[in-house]
C-alpha atoms as a printed R data frame, in Angstrom:
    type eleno elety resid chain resno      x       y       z
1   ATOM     1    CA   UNK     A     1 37.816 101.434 129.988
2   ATOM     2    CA   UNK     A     2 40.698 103.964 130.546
3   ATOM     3    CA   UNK     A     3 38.689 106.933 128.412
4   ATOM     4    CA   UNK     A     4 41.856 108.990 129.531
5   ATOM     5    CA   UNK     A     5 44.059 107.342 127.158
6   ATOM     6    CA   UNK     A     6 42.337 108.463 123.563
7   ATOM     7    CA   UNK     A     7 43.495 111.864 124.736
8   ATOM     8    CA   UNK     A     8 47.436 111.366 124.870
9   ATOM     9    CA   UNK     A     9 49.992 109.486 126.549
10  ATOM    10    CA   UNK     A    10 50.849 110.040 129.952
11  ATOM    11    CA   UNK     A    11 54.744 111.957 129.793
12  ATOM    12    CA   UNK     A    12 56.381 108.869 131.329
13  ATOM    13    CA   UNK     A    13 55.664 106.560 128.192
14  ATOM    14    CA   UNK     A    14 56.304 109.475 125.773
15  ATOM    15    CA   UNK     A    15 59.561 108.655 125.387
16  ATOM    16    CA   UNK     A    16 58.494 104.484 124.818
17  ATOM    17    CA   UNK     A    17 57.248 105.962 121.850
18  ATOM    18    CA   UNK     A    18 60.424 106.651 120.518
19  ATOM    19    CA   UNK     A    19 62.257 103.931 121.805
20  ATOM    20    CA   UNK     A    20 59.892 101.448 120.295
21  ATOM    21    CA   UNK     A    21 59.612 103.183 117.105
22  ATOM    22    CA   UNK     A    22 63.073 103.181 117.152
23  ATOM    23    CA   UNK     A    23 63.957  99.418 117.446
24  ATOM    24    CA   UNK     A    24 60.971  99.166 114.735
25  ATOM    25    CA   UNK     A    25 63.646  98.827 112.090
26  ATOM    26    CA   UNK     A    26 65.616  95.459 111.610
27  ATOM    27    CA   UNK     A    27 68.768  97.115 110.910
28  ATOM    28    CA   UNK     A    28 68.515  99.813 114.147
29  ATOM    29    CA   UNK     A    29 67.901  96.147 116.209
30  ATOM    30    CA   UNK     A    30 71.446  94.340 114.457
31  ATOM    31    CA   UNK     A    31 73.251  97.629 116.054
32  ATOM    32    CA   UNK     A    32 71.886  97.617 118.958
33  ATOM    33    CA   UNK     A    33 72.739  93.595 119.309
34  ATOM    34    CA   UNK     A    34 76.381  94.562 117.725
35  ATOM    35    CA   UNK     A    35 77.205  95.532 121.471
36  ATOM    36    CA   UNK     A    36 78.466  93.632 124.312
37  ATOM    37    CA   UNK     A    37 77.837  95.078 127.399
38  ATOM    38    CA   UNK     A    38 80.059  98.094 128.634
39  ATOM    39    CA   UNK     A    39 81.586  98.297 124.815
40  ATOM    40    CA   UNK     A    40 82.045 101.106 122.982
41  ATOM    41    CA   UNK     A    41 81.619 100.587 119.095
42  ATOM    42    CA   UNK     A    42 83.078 103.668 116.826
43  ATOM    43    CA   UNK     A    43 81.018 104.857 113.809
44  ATOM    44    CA   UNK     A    44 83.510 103.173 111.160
45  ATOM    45    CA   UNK     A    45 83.789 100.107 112.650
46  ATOM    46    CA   UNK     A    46 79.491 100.224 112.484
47  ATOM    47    CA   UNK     A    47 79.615 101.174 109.431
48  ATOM    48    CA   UNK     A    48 81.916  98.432 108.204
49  ATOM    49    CA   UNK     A    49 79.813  95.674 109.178
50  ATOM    50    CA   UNK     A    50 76.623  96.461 107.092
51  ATOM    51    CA   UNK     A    51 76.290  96.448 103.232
52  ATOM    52    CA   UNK     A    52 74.713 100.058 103.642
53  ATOM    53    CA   UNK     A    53 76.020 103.668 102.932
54  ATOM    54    CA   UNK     A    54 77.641 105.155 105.803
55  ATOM    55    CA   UNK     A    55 74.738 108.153 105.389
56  ATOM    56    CA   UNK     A    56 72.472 105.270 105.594
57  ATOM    57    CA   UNK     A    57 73.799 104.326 108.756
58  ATOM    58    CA   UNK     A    58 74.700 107.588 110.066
59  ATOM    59    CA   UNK     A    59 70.688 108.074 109.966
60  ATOM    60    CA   UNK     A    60 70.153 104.988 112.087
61  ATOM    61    CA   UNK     A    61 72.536 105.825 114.474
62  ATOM    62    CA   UNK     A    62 71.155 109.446 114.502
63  ATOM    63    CA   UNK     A    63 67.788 107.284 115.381
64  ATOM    64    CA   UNK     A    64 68.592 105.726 118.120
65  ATOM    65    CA   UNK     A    65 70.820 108.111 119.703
66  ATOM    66    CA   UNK     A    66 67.578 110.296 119.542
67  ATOM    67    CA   UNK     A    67 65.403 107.935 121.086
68  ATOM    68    CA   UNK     A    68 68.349 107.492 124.039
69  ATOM    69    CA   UNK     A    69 68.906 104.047 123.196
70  ATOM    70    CA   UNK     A    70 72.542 104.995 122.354
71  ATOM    71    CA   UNK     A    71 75.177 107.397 123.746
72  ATOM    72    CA   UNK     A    72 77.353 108.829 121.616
73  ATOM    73    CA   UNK     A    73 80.890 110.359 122.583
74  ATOM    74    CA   UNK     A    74 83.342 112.363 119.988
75  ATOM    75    CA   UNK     A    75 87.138 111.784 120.891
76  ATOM    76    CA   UNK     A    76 88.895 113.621 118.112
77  ATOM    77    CA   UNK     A    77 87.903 112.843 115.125
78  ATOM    78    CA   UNK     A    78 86.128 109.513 116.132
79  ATOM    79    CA   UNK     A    79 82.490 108.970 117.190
80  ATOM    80    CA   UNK     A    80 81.946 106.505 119.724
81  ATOM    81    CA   UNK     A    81 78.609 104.250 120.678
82  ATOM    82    CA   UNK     A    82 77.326 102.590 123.737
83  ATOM    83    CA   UNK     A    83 74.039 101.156 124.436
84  ATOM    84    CA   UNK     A    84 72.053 103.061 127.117
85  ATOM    85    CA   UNK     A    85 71.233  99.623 129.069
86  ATOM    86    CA   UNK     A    86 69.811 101.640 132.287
87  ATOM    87    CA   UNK     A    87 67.617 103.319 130.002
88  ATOM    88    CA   UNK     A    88 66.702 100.345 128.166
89  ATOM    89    CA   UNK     A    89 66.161  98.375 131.317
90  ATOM    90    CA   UNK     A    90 63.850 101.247 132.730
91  ATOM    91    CA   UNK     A    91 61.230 101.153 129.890
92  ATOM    92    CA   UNK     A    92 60.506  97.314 129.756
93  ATOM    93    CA   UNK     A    93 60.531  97.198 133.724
94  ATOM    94    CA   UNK     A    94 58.006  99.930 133.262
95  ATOM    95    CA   UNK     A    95 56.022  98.128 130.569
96  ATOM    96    CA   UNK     A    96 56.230  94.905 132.178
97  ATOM    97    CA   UNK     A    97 55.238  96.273 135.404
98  ATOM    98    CA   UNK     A    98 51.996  98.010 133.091
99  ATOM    99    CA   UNK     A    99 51.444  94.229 131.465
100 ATOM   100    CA   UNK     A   100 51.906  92.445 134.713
101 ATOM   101    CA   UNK     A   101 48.816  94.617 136.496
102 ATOM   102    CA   UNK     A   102 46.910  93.735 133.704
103 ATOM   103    CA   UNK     A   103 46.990  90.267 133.740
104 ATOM   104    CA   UNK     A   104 46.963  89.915 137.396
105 ATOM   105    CA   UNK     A   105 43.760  91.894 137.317
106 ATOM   106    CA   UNK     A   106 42.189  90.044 134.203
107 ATOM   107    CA   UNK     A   107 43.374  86.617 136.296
108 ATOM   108    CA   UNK     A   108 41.049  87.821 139.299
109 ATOM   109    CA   UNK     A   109 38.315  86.084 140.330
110 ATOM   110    CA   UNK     A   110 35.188  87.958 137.815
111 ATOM   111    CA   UNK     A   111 37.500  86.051 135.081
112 ATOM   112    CA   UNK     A   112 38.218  82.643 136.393
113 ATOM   113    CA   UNK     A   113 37.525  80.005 134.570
């Protein structure tokens, strides 16, 4: 038992908290997928695409820009979106890395069948 752990997470997996909670929400998860990689999506064109008030999505957008999932860039009067890939590819390596001791060690030999 990791006793350590009921008292708070350690600072590099504070910010998985967010960025889990954040693709917690179906709709946060379609604009995330609306990207291809390298594309930049503006707020209208977002906004277009879902049966949703643009306040509603504003929100969502505020979401996941605050969890880092998304960049944001203003140009005029135009907001612009991209997906924060390095980011996103940084917290599952790290959780998968987390996962993959923990099998490996519940594989070992005290656990064989």
């Amino acid at each position: 038992m990791n006793a350590d752990m009921a008292r708070g997470l350690p600072d590099e997996w504070l910010r998985f908290a967010r960025f889990f909670s954040a693709l917690g929400d179906t709709t946060r998860q379609q604009i995330i997928l609306l990207f291809d990689p390298g594309e930049e999506i503006c707020v209208n064109d977002i906004a277009q695409l879902f049966h949703l008030s643009r306040p509603a999505i504003s929100h969502h957008l505020k979401v996941l820009r605050e969890a880092e999932l998304l960049v944001c860039e203003k140009r005029g009067k135009q907001v612009y979106y991209r997906v924060n890939y390095p980011l996103c590819a940084d917290v599952l390596q790290t959780v998968h890395a987390f996962v993959a001791t923990r099998v490996e060690r519940s594989a070992g030999p005290a656990h064989a069948s």
